[in-house]
Short mmCIF file of N, CA, C and O in Angstrom, two decimals:
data_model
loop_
_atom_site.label_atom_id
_atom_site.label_comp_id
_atom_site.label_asym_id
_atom_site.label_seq_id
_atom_site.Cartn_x
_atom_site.Cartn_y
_atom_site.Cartn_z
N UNK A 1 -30.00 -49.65 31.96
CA UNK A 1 -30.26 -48.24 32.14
C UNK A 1 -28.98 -47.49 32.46
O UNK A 1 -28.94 -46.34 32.03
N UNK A 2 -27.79 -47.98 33.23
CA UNK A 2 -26.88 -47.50 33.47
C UNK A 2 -26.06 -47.45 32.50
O UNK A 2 -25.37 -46.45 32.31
N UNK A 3 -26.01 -48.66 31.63
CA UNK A 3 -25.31 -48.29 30.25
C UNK A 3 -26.09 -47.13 29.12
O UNK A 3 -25.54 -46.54 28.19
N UNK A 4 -27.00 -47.08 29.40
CA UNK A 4 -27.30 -45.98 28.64
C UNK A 4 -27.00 -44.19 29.02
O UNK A 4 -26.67 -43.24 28.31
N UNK A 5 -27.27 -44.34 30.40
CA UNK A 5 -26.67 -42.88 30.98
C UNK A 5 -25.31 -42.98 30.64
O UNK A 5 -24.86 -42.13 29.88
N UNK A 6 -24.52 -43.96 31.11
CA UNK A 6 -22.94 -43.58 30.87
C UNK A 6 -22.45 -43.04 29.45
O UNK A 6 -21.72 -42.08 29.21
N UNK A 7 -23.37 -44.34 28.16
CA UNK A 7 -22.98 -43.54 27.07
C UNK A 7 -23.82 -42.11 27.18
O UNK A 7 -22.87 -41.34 27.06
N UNK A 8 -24.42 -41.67 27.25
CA UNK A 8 -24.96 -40.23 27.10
C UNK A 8 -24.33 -39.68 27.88
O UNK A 8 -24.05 -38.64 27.28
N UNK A 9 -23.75 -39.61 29.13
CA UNK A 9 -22.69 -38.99 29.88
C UNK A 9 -21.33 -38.81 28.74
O UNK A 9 -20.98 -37.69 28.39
N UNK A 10 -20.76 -39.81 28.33
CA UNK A 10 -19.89 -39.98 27.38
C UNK A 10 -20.21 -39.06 26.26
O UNK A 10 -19.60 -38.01 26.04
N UNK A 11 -21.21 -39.51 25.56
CA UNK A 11 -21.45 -38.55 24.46
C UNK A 11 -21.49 -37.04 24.68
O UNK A 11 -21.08 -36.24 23.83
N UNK A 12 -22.02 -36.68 25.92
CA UNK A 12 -22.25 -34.82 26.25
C UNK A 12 -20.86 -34.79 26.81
O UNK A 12 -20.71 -33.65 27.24
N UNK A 13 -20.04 -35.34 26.97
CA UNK A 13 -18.70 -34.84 27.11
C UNK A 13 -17.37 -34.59 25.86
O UNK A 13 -16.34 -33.92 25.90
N UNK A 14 -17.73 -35.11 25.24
CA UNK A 14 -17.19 -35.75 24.10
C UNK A 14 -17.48 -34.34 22.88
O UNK A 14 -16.72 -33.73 22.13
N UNK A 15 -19.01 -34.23 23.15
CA UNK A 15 -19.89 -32.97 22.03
C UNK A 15 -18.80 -31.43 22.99
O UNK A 15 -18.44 -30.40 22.41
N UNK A 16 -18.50 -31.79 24.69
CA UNK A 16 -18.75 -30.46 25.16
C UNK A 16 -16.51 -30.48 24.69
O UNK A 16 -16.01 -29.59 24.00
N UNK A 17 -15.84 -31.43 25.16
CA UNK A 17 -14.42 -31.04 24.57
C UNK A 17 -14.43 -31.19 22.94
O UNK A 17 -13.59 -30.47 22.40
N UNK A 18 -15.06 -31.82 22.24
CA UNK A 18 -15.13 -30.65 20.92
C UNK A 18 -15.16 -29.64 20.83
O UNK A 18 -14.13 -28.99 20.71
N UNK A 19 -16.47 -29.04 20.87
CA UNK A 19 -16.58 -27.74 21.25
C UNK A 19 -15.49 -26.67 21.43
O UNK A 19 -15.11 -25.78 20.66
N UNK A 20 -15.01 -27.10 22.97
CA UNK A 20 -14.05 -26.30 23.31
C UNK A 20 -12.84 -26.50 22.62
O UNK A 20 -12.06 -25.55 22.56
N UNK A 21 -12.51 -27.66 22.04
CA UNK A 21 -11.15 -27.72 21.02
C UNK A 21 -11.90 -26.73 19.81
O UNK A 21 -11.22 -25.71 19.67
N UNK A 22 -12.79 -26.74 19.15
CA UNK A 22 -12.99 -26.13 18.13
C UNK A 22 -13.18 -24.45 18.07
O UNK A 22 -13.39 -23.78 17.05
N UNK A 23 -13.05 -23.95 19.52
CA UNK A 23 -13.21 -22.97 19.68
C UNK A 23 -11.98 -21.99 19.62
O UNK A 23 -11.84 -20.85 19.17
N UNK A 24 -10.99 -23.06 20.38
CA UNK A 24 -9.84 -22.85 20.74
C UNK A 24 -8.47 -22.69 19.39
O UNK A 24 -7.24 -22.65 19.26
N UNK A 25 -9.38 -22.65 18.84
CA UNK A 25 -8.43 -23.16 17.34
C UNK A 25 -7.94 -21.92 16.89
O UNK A 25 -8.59 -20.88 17.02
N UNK A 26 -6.84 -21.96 16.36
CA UNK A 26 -5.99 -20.45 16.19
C UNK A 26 -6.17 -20.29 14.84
O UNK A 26 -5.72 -21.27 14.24
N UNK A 27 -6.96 -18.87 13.60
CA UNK A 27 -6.63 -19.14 12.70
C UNK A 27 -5.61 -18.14 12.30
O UNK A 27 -5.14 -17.15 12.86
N UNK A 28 -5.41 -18.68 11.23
CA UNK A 28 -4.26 -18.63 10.72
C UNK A 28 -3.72 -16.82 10.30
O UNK A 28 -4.42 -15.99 9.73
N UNK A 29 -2.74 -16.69 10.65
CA UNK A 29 -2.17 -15.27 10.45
C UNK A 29 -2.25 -14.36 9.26
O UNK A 29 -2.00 -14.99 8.24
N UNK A 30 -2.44 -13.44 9.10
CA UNK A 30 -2.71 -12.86 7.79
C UNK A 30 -0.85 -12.36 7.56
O UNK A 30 -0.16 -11.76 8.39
N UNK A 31 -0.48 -12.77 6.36
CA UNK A 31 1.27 -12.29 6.11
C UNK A 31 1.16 -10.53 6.21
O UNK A 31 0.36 -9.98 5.45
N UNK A 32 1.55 -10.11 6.68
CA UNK A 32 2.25 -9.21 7.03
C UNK A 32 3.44 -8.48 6.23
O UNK A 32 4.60 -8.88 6.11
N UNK A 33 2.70 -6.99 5.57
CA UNK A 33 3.20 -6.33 4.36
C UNK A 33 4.28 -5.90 4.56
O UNK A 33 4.13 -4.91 5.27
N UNK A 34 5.97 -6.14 4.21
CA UNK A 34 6.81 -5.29 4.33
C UNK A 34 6.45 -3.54 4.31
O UNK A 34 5.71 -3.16 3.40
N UNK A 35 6.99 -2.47 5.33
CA UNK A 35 6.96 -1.78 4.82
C UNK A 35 7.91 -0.83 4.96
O UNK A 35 8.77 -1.14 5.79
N UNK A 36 8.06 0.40 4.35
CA UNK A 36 9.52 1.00 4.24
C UNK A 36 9.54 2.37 4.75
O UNK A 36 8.58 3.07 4.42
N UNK A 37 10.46 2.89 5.50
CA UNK A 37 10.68 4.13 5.96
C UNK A 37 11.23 5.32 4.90
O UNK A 37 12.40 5.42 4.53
N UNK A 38 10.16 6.16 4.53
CA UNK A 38 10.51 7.08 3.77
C UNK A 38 10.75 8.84 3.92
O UNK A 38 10.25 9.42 4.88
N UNK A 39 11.38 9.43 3.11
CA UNK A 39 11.16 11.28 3.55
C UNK A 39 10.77 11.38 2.35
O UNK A 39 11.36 10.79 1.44
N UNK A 40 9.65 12.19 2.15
CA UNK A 40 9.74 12.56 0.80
C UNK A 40 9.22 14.46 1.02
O UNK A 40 8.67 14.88 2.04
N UNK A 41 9.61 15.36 -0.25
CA UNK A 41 9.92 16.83 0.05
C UNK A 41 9.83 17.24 -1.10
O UNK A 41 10.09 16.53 -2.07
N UNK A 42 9.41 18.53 -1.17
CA UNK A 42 9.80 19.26 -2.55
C UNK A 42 10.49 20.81 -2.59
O UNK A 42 10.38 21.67 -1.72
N UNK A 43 11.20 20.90 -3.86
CA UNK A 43 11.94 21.88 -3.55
C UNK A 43 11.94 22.93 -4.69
O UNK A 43 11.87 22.30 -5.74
N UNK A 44 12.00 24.32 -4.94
CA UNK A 44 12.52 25.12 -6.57
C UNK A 44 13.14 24.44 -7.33
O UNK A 44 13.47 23.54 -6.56
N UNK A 45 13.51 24.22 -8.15
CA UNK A 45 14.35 23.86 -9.38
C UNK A 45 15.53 24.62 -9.06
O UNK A 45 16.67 24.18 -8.89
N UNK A 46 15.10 25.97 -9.00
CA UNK A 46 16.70 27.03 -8.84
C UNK A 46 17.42 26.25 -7.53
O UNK A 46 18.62 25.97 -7.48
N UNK A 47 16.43 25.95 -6.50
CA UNK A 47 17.45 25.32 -5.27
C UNK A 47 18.35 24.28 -5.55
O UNK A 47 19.58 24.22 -5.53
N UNK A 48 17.27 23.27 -5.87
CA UNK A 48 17.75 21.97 -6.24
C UNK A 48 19.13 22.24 -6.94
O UNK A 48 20.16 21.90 -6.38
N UNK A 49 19.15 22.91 -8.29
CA UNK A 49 20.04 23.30 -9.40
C UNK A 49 21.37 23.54 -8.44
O UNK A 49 22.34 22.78 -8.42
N UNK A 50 21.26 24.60 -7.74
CA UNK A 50 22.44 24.97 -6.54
C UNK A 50 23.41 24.07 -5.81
O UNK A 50 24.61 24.25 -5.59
N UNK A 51 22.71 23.18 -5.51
CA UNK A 51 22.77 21.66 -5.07
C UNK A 51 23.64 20.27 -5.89
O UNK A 51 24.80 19.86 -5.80
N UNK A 52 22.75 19.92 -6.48
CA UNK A 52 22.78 18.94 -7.60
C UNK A 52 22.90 18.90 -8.86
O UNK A 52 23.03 17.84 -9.45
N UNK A 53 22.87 20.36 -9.61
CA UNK A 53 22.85 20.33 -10.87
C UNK A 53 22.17 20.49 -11.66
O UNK A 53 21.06 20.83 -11.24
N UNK A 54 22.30 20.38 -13.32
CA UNK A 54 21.21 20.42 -13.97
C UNK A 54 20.42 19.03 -13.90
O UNK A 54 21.01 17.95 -13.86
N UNK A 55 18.77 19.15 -13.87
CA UNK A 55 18.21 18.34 -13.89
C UNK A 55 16.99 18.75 -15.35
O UNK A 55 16.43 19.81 -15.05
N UNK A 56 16.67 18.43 -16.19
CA UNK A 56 16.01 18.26 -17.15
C UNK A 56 14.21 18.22 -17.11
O UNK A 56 13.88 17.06 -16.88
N UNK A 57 13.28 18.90 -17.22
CA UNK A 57 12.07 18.85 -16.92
C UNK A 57 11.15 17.95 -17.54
O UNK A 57 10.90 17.92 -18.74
N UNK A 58 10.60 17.13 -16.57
CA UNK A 58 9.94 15.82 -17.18
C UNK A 58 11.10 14.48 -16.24
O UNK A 58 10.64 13.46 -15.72
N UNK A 59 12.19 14.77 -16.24
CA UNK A 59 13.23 13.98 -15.88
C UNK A 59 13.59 13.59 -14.49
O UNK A 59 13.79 14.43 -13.62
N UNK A 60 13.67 12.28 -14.29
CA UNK A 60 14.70 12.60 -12.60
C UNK A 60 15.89 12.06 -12.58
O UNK A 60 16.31 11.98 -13.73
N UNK A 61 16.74 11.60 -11.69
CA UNK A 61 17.49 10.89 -10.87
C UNK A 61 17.61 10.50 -9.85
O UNK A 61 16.98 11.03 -8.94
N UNK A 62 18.78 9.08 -9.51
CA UNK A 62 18.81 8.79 -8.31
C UNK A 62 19.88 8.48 -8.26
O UNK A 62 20.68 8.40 -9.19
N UNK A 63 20.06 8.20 -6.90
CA UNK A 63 21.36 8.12 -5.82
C UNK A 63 21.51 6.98 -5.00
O UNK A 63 20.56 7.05 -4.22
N UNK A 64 22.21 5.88 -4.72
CA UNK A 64 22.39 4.93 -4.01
C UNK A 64 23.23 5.57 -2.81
O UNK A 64 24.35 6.01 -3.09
N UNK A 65 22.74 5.64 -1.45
CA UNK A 65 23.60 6.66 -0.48
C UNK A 65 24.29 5.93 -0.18
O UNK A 65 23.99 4.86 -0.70
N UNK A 66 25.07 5.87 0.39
CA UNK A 66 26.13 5.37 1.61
C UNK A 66 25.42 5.31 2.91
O UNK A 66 24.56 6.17 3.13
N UNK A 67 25.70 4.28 3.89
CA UNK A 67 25.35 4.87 5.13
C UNK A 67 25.64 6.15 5.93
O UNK A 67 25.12 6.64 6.93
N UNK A 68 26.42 6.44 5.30
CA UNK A 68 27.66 7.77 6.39
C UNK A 68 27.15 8.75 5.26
O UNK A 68 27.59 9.89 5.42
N UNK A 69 26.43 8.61 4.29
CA UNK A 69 25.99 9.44 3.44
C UNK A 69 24.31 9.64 4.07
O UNK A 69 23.91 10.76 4.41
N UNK A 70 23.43 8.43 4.15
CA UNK A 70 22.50 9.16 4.75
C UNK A 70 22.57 9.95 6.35
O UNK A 70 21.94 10.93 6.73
N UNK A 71 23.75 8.96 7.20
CA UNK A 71 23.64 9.50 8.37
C UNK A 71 23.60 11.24 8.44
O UNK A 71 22.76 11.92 9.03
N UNK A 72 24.87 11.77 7.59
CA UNK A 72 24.64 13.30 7.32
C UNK A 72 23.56 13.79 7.34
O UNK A 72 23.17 14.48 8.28
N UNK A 73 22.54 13.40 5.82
CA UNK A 73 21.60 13.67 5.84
C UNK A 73 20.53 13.85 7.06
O UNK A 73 19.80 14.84 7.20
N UNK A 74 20.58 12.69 7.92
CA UNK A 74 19.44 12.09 9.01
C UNK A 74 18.97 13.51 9.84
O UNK A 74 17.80 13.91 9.79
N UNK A 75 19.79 14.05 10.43
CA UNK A 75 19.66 15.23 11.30
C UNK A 75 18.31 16.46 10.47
O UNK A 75 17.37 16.96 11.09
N UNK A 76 18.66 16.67 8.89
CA UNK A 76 17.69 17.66 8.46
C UNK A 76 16.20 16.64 7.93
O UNK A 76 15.18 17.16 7.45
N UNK A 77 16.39 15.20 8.14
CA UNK A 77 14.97 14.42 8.37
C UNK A 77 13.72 14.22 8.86
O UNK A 77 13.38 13.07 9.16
N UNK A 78 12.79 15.40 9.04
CA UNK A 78 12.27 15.47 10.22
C UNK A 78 11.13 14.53 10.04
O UNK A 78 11.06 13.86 9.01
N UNK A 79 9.83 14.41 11.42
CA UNK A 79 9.20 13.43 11.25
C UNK A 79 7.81 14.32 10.59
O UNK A 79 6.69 13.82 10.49
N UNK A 80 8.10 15.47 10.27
CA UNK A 80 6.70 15.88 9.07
C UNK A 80 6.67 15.13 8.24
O UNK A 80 5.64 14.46 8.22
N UNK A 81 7.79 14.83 7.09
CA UNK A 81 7.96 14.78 6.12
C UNK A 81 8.22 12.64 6.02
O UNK A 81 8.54 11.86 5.12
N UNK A 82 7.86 12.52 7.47
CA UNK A 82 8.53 10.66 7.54
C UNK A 82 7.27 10.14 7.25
O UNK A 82 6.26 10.66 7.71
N UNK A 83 7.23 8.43 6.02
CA UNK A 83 5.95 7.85 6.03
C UNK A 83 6.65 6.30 6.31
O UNK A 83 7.80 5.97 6.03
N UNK A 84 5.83 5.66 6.81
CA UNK A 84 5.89 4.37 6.46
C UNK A 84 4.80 3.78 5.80
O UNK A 84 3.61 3.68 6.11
N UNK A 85 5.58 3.31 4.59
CA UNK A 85 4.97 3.30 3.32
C UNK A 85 5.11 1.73 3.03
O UNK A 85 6.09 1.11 3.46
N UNK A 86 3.98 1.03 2.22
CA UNK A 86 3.66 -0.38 1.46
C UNK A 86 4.39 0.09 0.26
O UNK A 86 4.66 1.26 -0.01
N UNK A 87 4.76 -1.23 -0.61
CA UNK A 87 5.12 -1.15 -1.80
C UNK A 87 4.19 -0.09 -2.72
O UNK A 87 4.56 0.86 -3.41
N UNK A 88 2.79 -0.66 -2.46
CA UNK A 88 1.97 -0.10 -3.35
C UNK A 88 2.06 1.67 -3.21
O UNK A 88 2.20 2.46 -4.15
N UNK A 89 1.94 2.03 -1.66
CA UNK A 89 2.21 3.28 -1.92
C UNK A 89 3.08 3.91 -2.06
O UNK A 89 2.99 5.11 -1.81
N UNK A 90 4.44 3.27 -2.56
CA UNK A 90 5.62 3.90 -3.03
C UNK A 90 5.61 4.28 -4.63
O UNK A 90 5.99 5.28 -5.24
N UNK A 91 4.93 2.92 -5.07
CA UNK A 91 4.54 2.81 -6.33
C UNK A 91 3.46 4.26 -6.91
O UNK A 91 3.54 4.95 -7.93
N UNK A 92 2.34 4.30 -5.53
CA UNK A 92 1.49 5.49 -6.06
C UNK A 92 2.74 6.76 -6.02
O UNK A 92 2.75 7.59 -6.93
N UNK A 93 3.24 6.79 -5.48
CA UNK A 93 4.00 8.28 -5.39
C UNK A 93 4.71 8.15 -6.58
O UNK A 93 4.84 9.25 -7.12
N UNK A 94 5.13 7.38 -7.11
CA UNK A 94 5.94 7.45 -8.43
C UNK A 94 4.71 7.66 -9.28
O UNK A 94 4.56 8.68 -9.94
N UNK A 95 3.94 6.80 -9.27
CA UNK A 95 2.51 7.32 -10.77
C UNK A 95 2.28 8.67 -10.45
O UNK A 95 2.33 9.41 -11.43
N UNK A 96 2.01 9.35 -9.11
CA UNK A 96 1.36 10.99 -8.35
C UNK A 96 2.91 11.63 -8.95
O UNK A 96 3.20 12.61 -8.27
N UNK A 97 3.57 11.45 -9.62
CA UNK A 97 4.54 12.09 -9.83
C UNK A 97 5.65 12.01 -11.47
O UNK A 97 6.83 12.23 -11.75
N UNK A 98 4.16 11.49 -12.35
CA UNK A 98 4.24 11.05 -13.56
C UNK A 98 4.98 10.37 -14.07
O UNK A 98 5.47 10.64 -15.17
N UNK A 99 5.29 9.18 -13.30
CA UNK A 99 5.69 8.31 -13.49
C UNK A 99 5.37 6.98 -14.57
O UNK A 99 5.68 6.17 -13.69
N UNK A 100 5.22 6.58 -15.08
CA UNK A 100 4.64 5.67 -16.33
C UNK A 100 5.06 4.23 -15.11
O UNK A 100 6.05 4.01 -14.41
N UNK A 101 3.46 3.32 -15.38
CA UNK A 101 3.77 1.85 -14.78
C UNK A 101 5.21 1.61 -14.99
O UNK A 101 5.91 2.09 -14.11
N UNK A 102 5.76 1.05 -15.84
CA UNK A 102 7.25 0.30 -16.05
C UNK A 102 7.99 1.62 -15.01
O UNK A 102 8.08 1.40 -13.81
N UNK A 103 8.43 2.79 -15.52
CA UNK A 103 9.30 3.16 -14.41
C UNK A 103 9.13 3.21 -13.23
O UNK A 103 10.11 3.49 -12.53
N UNK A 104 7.47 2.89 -12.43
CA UNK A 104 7.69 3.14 -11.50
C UNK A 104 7.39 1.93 -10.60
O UNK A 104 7.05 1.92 -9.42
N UNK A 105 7.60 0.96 -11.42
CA UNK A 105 7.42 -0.76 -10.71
C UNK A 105 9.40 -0.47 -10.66
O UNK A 105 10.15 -0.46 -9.68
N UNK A 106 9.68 -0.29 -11.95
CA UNK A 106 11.63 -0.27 -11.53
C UNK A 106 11.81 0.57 -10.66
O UNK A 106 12.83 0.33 -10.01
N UNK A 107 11.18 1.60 -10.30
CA UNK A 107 12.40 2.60 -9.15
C UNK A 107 11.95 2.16 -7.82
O UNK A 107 12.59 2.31 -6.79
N UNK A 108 10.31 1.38 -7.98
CA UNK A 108 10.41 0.71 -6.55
C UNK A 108 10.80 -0.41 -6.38
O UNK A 108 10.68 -0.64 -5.17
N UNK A 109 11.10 -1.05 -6.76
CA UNK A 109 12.19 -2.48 -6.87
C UNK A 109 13.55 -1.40 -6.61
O UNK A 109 13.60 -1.20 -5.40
N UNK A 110 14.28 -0.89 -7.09
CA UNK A 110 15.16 -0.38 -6.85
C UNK A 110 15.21 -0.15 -5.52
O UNK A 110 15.98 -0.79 -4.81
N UNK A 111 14.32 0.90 -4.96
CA UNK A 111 14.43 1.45 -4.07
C UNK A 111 14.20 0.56 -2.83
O UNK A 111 14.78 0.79 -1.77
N UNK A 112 13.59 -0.16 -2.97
CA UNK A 112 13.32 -1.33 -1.50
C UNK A 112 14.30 -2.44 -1.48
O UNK A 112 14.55 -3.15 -0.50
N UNK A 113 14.97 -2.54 -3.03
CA UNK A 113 16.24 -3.45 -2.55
C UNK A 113 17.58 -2.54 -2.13
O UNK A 113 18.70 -3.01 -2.28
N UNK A 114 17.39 -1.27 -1.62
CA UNK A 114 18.74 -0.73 -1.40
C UNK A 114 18.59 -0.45 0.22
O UNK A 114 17.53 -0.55 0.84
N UNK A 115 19.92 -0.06 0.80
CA UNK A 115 19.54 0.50 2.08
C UNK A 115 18.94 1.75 1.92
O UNK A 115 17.88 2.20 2.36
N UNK A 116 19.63 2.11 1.35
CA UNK A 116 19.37 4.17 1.49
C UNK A 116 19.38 4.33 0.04
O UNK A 116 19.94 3.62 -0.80
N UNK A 117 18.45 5.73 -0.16
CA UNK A 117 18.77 6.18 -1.92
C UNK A 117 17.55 7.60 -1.57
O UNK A 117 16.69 8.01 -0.80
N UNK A 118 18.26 7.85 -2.71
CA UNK A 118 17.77 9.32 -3.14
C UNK A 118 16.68 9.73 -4.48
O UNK A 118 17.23 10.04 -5.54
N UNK A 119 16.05 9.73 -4.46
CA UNK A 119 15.06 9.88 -6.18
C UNK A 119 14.56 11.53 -6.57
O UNK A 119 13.49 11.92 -6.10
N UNK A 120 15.15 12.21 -7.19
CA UNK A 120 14.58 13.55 -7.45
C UNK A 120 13.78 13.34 -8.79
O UNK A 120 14.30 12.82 -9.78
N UNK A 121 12.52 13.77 -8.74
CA UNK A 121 11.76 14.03 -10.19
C UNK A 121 11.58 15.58 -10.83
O UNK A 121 10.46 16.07 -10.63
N UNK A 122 12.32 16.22 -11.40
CA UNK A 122 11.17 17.66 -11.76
C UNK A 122 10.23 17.46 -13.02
O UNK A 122 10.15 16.86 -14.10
N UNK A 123 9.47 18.52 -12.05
CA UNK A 123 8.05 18.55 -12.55
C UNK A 123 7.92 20.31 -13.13
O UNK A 123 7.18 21.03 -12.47
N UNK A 124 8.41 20.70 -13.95
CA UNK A 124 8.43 22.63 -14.01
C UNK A 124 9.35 22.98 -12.94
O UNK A 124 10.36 22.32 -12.68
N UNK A 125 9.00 23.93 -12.36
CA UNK A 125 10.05 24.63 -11.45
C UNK A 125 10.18 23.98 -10.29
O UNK A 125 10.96 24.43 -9.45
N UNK A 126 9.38 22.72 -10.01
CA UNK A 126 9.32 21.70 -8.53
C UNK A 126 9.98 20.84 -8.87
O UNK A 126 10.09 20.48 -10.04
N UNK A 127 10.60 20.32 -7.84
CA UNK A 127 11.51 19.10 -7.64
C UNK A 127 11.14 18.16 -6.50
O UNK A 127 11.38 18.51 -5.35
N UNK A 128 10.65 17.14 -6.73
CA UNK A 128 9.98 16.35 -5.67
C UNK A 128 10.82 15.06 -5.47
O UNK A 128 11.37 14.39 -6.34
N UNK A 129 10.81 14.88 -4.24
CA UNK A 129 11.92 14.35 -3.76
C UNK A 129 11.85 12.91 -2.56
O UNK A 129 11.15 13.00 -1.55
N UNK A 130 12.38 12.10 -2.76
CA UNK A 130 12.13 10.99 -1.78
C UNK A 130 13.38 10.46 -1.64
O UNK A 130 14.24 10.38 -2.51
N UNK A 131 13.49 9.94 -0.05
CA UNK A 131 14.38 9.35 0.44
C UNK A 131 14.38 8.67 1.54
O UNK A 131 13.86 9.01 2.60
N UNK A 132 15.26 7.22 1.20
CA UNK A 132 14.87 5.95 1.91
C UNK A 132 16.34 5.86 2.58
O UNK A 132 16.62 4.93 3.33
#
Protein backbone atom coordinates (compact mmCIF):
# COMPACT_ATOMS: atom_id res chain seq x y z
CA UNK A 1 0.00 0.00 0.00
CA UNK A 2 2.85 2.29 0.65
CA UNK A 3 4.34 1.55 -2.62
CA UNK A 4 1.44 2.49 -4.23
CA UNK A 5 0.88 6.00 -2.51
CA UNK A 6 4.54 6.83 -3.11
CA UNK A 7 4.18 6.08 -6.81
CA UNK A 8 0.99 8.25 -6.98
CA UNK A 9 2.74 10.84 -4.82
CA UNK A 10 5.48 10.56 -7.54
CA UNK A 11 3.24 10.61 -10.37
CA UNK A 12 1.09 13.99 -9.06
CA UNK A 13 4.37 15.57 -8.78
CA UNK A 14 5.88 14.75 -11.82
CA UNK A 15 2.09 15.73 -13.83
CA UNK A 16 2.32 19.07 -11.35
CA UNK A 17 6.42 20.16 -12.52
CA UNK A 18 5.32 19.47 -16.03
CA UNK A 19 2.81 21.56 -15.91
CA UNK A 20 4.65 24.29 -14.53
CA UNK A 21 7.68 23.71 -17.01
CA UNK A 22 5.12 23.80 -19.78
CA UNK A 23 3.71 26.85 -18.71
CA UNK A 24 6.79 28.53 -18.23
CA UNK A 25 7.91 28.12 -21.72
CA UNK A 26 8.88 31.27 -23.64
CA UNK A 27 7.46 31.48 -27.15
CA UNK A 28 9.23 32.48 -29.53
CA UNK A 29 9.67 36.26 -30.64
CA UNK A 30 7.96 37.65 -33.51
CA UNK A 31 11.17 39.41 -35.87
CA UNK A 32 10.82 42.74 -35.59
CA UNK A 33 10.25 45.15 -38.79
CA UNK A 34 13.07 47.51 -39.56
CA UNK A 35 11.76 50.81 -39.63
CA UNK A 36 12.85 54.20 -41.03
CA UNK A 37 12.72 57.81 -40.01
CA UNK A 38 11.14 59.93 -42.57
CA UNK A 39 9.93 63.90 -43.53
CA UNK A 40 7.89 63.91 -46.18
CA UNK A 41 6.19 67.64 -47.59
CA UNK A 42 4.84 69.23 -50.48
CA UNK A 43 5.58 72.23 -52.19
CA UNK A 44 4.49 74.73 -55.72
CA UNK A 45 6.45 73.77 -58.56
CA UNK A 46 7.28 77.66 -58.89
CA UNK A 47 8.97 77.15 -55.27
CA UNK A 48 10.57 74.08 -55.75
CA UNK A 49 11.82 75.54 -59.40
CA UNK A 50 13.52 78.57 -57.24
CA UNK A 51 15.33 76.05 -55.36
CA UNK A 52 16.28 73.11 -57.41
CA UNK A 53 15.49 73.70 -60.83
CA UNK A 54 13.73 72.50 -63.61
CA UNK A 55 11.90 69.46 -62.73
CA UNK A 56 9.68 67.83 -65.55
CA UNK A 57 5.90 66.84 -64.79
CA UNK A 58 5.24 63.23 -64.25
CA UNK A 59 9.09 63.17 -63.23
CA UNK A 60 11.26 63.19 -60.05
CA UNK A 61 14.64 63.13 -58.54
CA UNK A 62 16.93 62.30 -55.93
CA UNK A 63 19.72 63.24 -53.80
CA UNK A 64 22.14 61.17 -51.72
CA UNK A 65 22.79 63.92 -48.74
CA UNK A 66 25.79 64.21 -46.90
CA UNK A 67 25.59 64.16 -43.26
CA UNK A 68 26.54 67.94 -42.85
CA UNK A 69 24.09 68.16 -45.72
CA UNK A 70 21.17 66.78 -43.83
CA UNK A 71 22.34 68.29 -40.54
CA UNK A 72 21.56 71.86 -42.30
CA UNK A 73 18.54 70.68 -43.32
CA UNK A 74 17.51 69.05 -39.64
CA UNK A 75 16.57 72.41 -37.92
CA UNK A 76 13.53 73.21 -40.75
CA UNK A 77 12.43 69.22 -39.91
CA UNK A 78 9.71 69.45 -37.83
CA UNK A 79 7.89 66.61 -36.03
CA UNK A 80 4.41 67.36 -38.13
CA UNK A 81 5.77 66.27 -41.04
CA UNK A 82 8.15 63.11 -39.12
CA UNK A 83 6.88 59.26 -39.76
CA UNK A 84 8.33 56.21 -38.80
CA UNK A 85 7.70 54.25 -41.55
CA UNK A 86 7.91 50.06 -42.60
CA UNK A 87 9.29 49.28 -45.90
CA UNK A 88 5.89 48.65 -47.06
CA UNK A 89 4.79 52.05 -46.23
CA UNK A 90 7.52 53.75 -47.94
CA UNK A 91 6.74 51.67 -50.83
CA UNK A 92 2.87 52.90 -50.48
CA UNK A 93 4.02 56.52 -50.65
CA UNK A 94 5.87 55.94 -53.80
CA UNK A 95 2.64 53.97 -55.52
CA UNK A 96 0.24 57.29 -53.54
CA UNK A 97 2.53 59.24 -55.65
CA UNK A 98 2.39 57.43 -59.08
CA UNK A 99 4.87 55.58 -58.83
CA UNK A 100 4.81 52.21 -61.03
CA UNK A 101 5.76 48.77 -58.80
CA UNK A 102 9.45 48.52 -60.36
CA UNK A 103 10.23 52.22 -59.52
CA UNK A 104 9.02 52.16 -56.42
CA UNK A 105 10.49 48.73 -55.02
CA UNK A 106 14.02 50.68 -56.56
CA UNK A 107 13.69 54.04 -54.79
CA UNK A 108 12.90 52.09 -51.65
CA UNK A 109 15.83 49.88 -51.76
CA UNK A 110 17.63 52.95 -52.53
CA UNK A 111 16.42 54.86 -49.99
CA UNK A 112 16.80 52.46 -46.88
CA UNK A 113 20.25 51.52 -48.04
CA UNK A 114 21.45 55.19 -47.73
CA UNK A 115 21.93 57.32 -44.65
CA UNK A 116 20.18 60.41 -45.76
CA UNK A 117 18.52 61.27 -49.30
CA UNK A 118 16.18 63.42 -50.81
CA UNK A 119 13.26 62.22 -53.42
CA UNK A 120 11.17 65.05 -55.15
CA UNK A 121 8.20 63.78 -57.44
CA UNK A 122 6.01 66.47 -59.43
CA UNK A 123 2.75 65.86 -59.85
CA UNK A 124 1.25 69.36 -61.95
CA UNK A 125 2.08 72.31 -60.02
CA UNK A 126 2.89 70.00 -56.61
CA UNK A 127 6.04 68.74 -55.69
CA UNK A 128 5.98 66.07 -53.11
CA UNK A 129 8.73 65.45 -51.24
CA UNK A 130 10.50 62.93 -48.84
CA UNK A 131 13.41 62.82 -46.78
CA UNK A 132 15.40 60.28 -44.91
Amino acid sequence: MKSRKLWTGILVILLVFGTILIGCSEEPEEPVEPTYTVWTDLTSYSEFYSVFGDLDDGYYIRLELTNSQFNEMSPSLTNEYKHIWTEDQLYNWFIGRGFGSTEANREKAWLISINHGFIASRSGSIVYMLIK
